[in-house]
Short mmCIF file of C-alpha atoms in Angstrom, two decimals:
data_model
loop_
_atom_site.label_atom_id
_atom_site.label_comp_id
_atom_site.label_asym_id
_atom_site.label_seq_id
_atom_site.Cartn_x
_atom_site.Cartn_y
_atom_site.Cartn_z
CA UNK A 1 1.38 -22.62 -95.96
CA UNK A 2 -2.29 -22.65 -95.99
CA UNK A 3 -4.51 -20.15 -93.49
CA UNK A 4 -5.80 -21.60 -90.53
CA UNK A 5 -9.13 -20.52 -91.63
CA UNK A 6 -8.75 -22.59 -94.73
CA UNK A 7 -7.45 -25.52 -92.93
CA UNK A 8 -10.31 -25.10 -90.65
CA UNK A 9 -12.95 -25.24 -93.49
CA UNK A 10 -11.34 -28.15 -95.19
CA UNK A 11 -11.68 -29.95 -91.64
CA UNK A 12 -15.15 -29.08 -91.18
CA UNK A 13 -15.71 -30.92 -94.83
CA UNK A 14 -14.09 -33.89 -93.61
CA UNK A 15 -16.15 -34.19 -90.47
CA UNK A 16 -19.26 -34.09 -92.44
CA UNK A 17 -17.87 -37.25 -94.09
CA UNK A 18 -17.21 -39.00 -91.07
CA UNK A 19 -14.08 -38.00 -89.34
CA UNK A 20 -13.78 -37.81 -85.61
CA UNK A 21 -14.28 -33.81 -84.71
CA UNK A 22 -10.79 -34.05 -82.68
CA UNK A 23 -9.86 -30.40 -82.02
CA UNK A 24 -6.41 -29.18 -81.47
CA UNK A 25 -6.40 -27.28 -77.99
CA UNK A 26 -3.00 -26.17 -76.93
CA UNK A 27 0.93 -27.11 -76.43
CA UNK A 28 2.54 -28.04 -73.30
CA UNK A 29 6.34 -28.23 -72.76
CA UNK A 30 7.26 -30.74 -70.19
CA UNK A 31 9.90 -30.65 -67.54
CA UNK A 32 12.59 -31.73 -70.03
CA UNK A 33 11.45 -30.94 -73.54
CA UNK A 34 15.01 -30.44 -75.02
CA UNK A 35 17.60 -32.91 -75.44
CA UNK A 36 21.12 -32.32 -77.09
CA UNK A 37 21.91 -34.47 -80.12
CA UNK A 38 25.80 -34.43 -79.51
CA UNK A 39 26.99 -37.05 -82.42
CA UNK A 40 25.76 -38.28 -85.95
CA UNK A 41 25.29 -41.62 -84.72
CA UNK A 42 22.72 -40.45 -82.03
CA UNK A 43 21.08 -38.05 -84.57
CA UNK A 44 20.59 -41.33 -86.72
CA UNK A 45 19.14 -43.04 -84.01
CA UNK A 46 16.56 -40.68 -83.47
CA UNK A 47 15.53 -40.32 -86.81
CA UNK A 48 15.52 -44.24 -86.95
CA UNK A 49 13.28 -44.16 -83.81
CA UNK A 50 10.99 -41.21 -85.03
CA UNK A 51 10.41 -42.93 -88.39
CA UNK A 52 10.16 -46.94 -86.37
CA UNK A 53 12.80 -48.21 -89.12
CA UNK A 54 16.04 -50.17 -88.54
CA UNK A 55 16.34 -51.57 -84.82
CA UNK A 56 13.04 -49.49 -84.22
CA UNK A 57 10.99 -51.28 -86.72
CA UNK A 58 9.59 -53.73 -84.41
CA UNK A 59 7.73 -50.92 -82.67
CA UNK A 60 5.54 -49.85 -85.75
CA UNK A 61 2.10 -51.13 -85.20
CA UNK A 62 -0.91 -50.28 -87.29
CA UNK A 63 -1.32 -46.67 -86.04
CA UNK A 64 1.87 -45.86 -87.29
CA UNK A 65 -0.30 -44.81 -90.45
CA UNK A 66 -1.51 -41.82 -88.55
CA UNK A 67 1.72 -40.13 -87.51
CA UNK A 68 3.04 -37.44 -89.74
CA UNK A 69 6.42 -36.56 -91.07
CA UNK A 70 8.64 -33.91 -92.56
CA UNK A 71 10.09 -35.21 -95.86
CA UNK A 72 11.83 -33.47 -98.81
CA UNK A 73 12.41 -33.71 -102.26
CA UNK A 74 15.59 -35.49 -104.10
CA UNK A 75 17.04 -32.13 -103.97
CA UNK A 76 16.36 -31.37 -100.58
CA UNK A 77 14.49 -27.98 -101.04
CA UNK A 78 11.16 -27.27 -99.78
CA UNK A 79 9.83 -30.04 -96.81
CA UNK A 80 6.40 -31.40 -97.19
CA UNK A 81 4.60 -33.41 -94.58
CA UNK A 82 2.66 -36.55 -95.17
CA UNK A 83 1.64 -39.67 -93.67
CA UNK A 84 3.24 -43.03 -94.82
CA UNK A 85 1.73 -46.57 -95.48
CA UNK A 86 4.61 -48.79 -95.67
CA UNK A 87 8.01 -49.35 -94.07
CA UNK A 88 9.30 -48.60 -97.61
CA UNK A 89 8.02 -45.05 -97.25
CA UNK A 90 9.52 -44.50 -93.73
CA UNK A 91 12.71 -45.82 -94.99
CA UNK A 92 12.77 -43.28 -97.97
CA UNK A 93 12.01 -40.49 -95.87
CA UNK A 94 15.23 -41.87 -93.61
CA UNK A 95 17.35 -41.91 -96.75
CA UNK A 96 16.25 -38.46 -97.74
CA UNK A 97 16.80 -36.97 -94.22
CA UNK A 98 20.40 -38.26 -94.28
CA UNK A 99 21.03 -36.44 -97.36
CA UNK A 100 19.53 -33.32 -95.73
CA UNK A 101 21.86 -33.79 -92.63
CA UNK A 102 24.72 -33.89 -95.10
CA UNK A 103 23.70 -30.68 -96.56
CA UNK A 104 23.07 -28.84 -93.32
CA UNK A 105 26.34 -30.04 -91.77
CA UNK A 106 24.91 -29.66 -88.11
CA UNK A 107 27.24 -28.68 -85.29
CA UNK A 108 27.23 -31.43 -82.66
CA UNK A 109 28.76 -29.39 -80.24
CA UNK A 110 25.54 -28.18 -78.43
CA UNK A 111 24.27 -27.02 -81.97
CA UNK A 112 21.69 -29.43 -82.58
CA UNK A 113 18.74 -30.58 -80.42
CA UNK A 114 15.60 -32.71 -80.04
CA UNK A 115 12.46 -30.88 -78.67
CA UNK A 116 9.38 -32.56 -77.61
CA UNK A 117 6.07 -30.83 -76.64
CA UNK A 118 2.88 -32.30 -76.17
CA UNK A 119 -0.15 -31.62 -78.14
CA UNK A 120 -3.41 -31.76 -76.40
CA UNK A 121 -6.54 -32.33 -78.42
CA UNK A 122 -10.16 -32.38 -77.24
CA UNK A 123 -13.58 -33.89 -78.54
CA UNK A 124 -16.77 -32.01 -77.86
CA UNK A 125 -18.51 -33.34 -74.94
CA UNK A 126 -20.28 -36.63 -75.36
CA UNK A 127 -18.33 -37.56 -78.49
CA UNK A 128 -15.78 -39.88 -76.97
CA UNK A 129 -18.26 -42.57 -76.27
CA UNK A 130 -18.96 -42.78 -80.09
CA UNK A 131 -15.62 -43.82 -80.58
CA UNK A 132 -15.11 -46.64 -77.69
CA UNK A 133 -14.43 -50.11 -78.80
CA UNK A 134 -13.28 -53.27 -77.39
CA UNK A 135 -9.82 -54.70 -78.86
CA UNK A 136 -8.39 -57.92 -77.44
CA UNK A 137 -10.29 -57.96 -74.61
CA UNK A 138 -9.55 -54.52 -73.41
CA UNK A 139 -11.31 -51.43 -73.96
CA UNK A 140 -9.96 -48.64 -76.06
CA UNK A 141 -10.47 -45.90 -78.79
CA UNK A 142 -10.67 -45.65 -82.40
CA UNK A 143 -10.50 -42.07 -83.55
CA UNK A 144 -11.06 -42.49 -87.22
CA UNK A 145 -9.91 -39.54 -89.20
CA UNK A 146 -9.23 -38.80 -93.10
CA UNK A 147 -5.83 -37.82 -94.41
CA UNK A 148 -6.69 -34.19 -94.61
CA UNK A 149 -8.34 -34.13 -91.32
CA UNK A 150 -4.93 -35.57 -89.54
CA UNK A 151 -2.78 -33.16 -91.58
CA UNK A 152 -4.82 -30.29 -90.71
CA UNK A 153 -4.50 -31.08 -87.07
CA UNK A 154 -0.67 -31.08 -87.61
CA UNK A 155 -0.99 -27.58 -89.44
CA UNK A 156 -2.77 -26.37 -86.01
CA UNK A 157 0.46 -28.00 -83.98
CA UNK A 158 3.00 -26.13 -86.02
CA UNK A 159 0.98 -22.90 -86.18
CA UNK A 160 0.93 -23.19 -82.20
CA UNK A 161 4.45 -23.74 -82.02
CA UNK A 162 5.63 -21.06 -83.91
CA UNK A 163 3.47 -18.84 -82.23
CA UNK A 164 4.73 -19.79 -78.58
CA UNK A 165 5.56 -16.74 -76.61
CA UNK A 166 6.50 -16.77 -72.74
CA UNK A 167 7.12 -14.48 -69.73
CA UNK A 168 9.76 -16.16 -68.37
CA UNK A 169 7.93 -17.80 -65.65
CA UNK A 170 5.99 -20.62 -67.24
CA UNK A 171 9.10 -22.03 -68.63
CA UNK A 172 11.30 -20.97 -65.21
CA UNK A 173 12.68 -24.61 -64.91
CA UNK A 174 14.18 -24.29 -68.47
CA UNK A 175 17.95 -23.14 -68.90
CA UNK A 176 18.57 -19.81 -70.56
CA UNK A 177 19.68 -21.38 -73.64
CA UNK A 178 16.34 -23.66 -73.66
CA UNK A 179 14.21 -20.68 -73.04
CA UNK A 180 15.63 -19.26 -76.07
CA UNK A 181 14.85 -22.19 -77.83
CA UNK A 182 10.87 -21.93 -77.00
CA UNK A 183 10.93 -18.35 -78.30
CA UNK A 184 13.16 -19.93 -81.43
CA UNK A 185 15.62 -17.45 -80.54
CA UNK A 186 18.94 -18.56 -82.39
CA UNK A 187 16.93 -21.53 -84.02
CA UNK A 188 17.87 -22.28 -87.72
CA UNK A 189 17.07 -24.77 -90.03
CA UNK A 190 14.60 -27.80 -89.03
CA UNK A 191 16.50 -30.81 -89.78
CA UNK A 192 13.14 -32.98 -89.12
CA UNK A 193 9.91 -33.14 -87.77
CA UNK A 194 7.30 -35.61 -86.85
CA UNK A 195 3.77 -35.72 -85.10
CA UNK A 196 3.62 -39.32 -83.54
CA UNK A 197 0.04 -40.34 -83.40
CA UNK A 198 0.89 -43.78 -82.78
CA UNK A 199 1.68 -43.12 -79.33
CA UNK A 200 -0.89 -41.18 -77.85
CA UNK A 201 -2.43 -40.68 -74.53
CA UNK A 202 -6.61 -40.58 -73.63
CA UNK A 203 -7.91 -39.12 -70.26
CA UNK A 204 -11.00 -37.28 -69.48
CA UNK A 205 -11.93 -35.67 -72.53
CA UNK A 206 -8.33 -34.94 -73.69
CA UNK A 207 -5.99 -37.15 -76.13
CA UNK A 208 -2.23 -35.96 -76.10
CA UNK A 209 0.48 -36.87 -78.76
CA UNK A 210 3.90 -35.53 -78.91
CA UNK A 211 5.07 -33.46 -81.49
CA UNK A 212 9.15 -33.98 -82.30
CA UNK A 213 11.49 -31.23 -83.95
CA UNK A 214 15.14 -31.42 -84.47
CA UNK A 215 16.63 -28.11 -84.48
CA UNK A 216 19.94 -26.55 -86.12
CA UNK A 217 20.95 -23.64 -83.47
CA UNK A 218 22.69 -20.93 -84.79
CA UNK A 219 24.18 -20.10 -81.42
CA UNK A 220 26.14 -22.27 -78.90
CA UNK A 221 24.93 -22.16 -75.36
#
């Protein structure tokens, strides 16, 4: 993975080209950040929902092209992260995730979980007004960002998640097993990951989006 310094330099160049200067701020674990996936059918449903395919295809709007998805080559080796431009692209990722699932053979007896963390981004003061617009009679915002810039934001989110630490107080509402997952203790392969920028909230000077990760756990709770 590129260093964050290199990623920042790329993003700075993209801002000069016109990308919205959205900046990664922090991660937040909500009240219920973990859902254990206890069957193959449920896993397939989660993958379809994240990718907006199959029965969830109807929820795909234009902003889905901003989402960042984990993808694999035909041999399910080194993962890469990309945006998609069509349902065909997303269905291809879904098919490769299915092959990866068979390769990993996850344990559904509390050995697989979906983690959802909130990624908080900020804008420099006064910048938000530049992106205000009216759509279908309602005021909204359009944050235009290049492919390199969005992938840079994802890299910051991923790096922040890998470096999370806790003192046992901030996440005291979580079970012992869930607190271990926060620290990536007993966590094995990442079966799938996605940053969903087609479902964001904007309030004040902050924009937030969910980073979803499906973990295979090495140890049962």
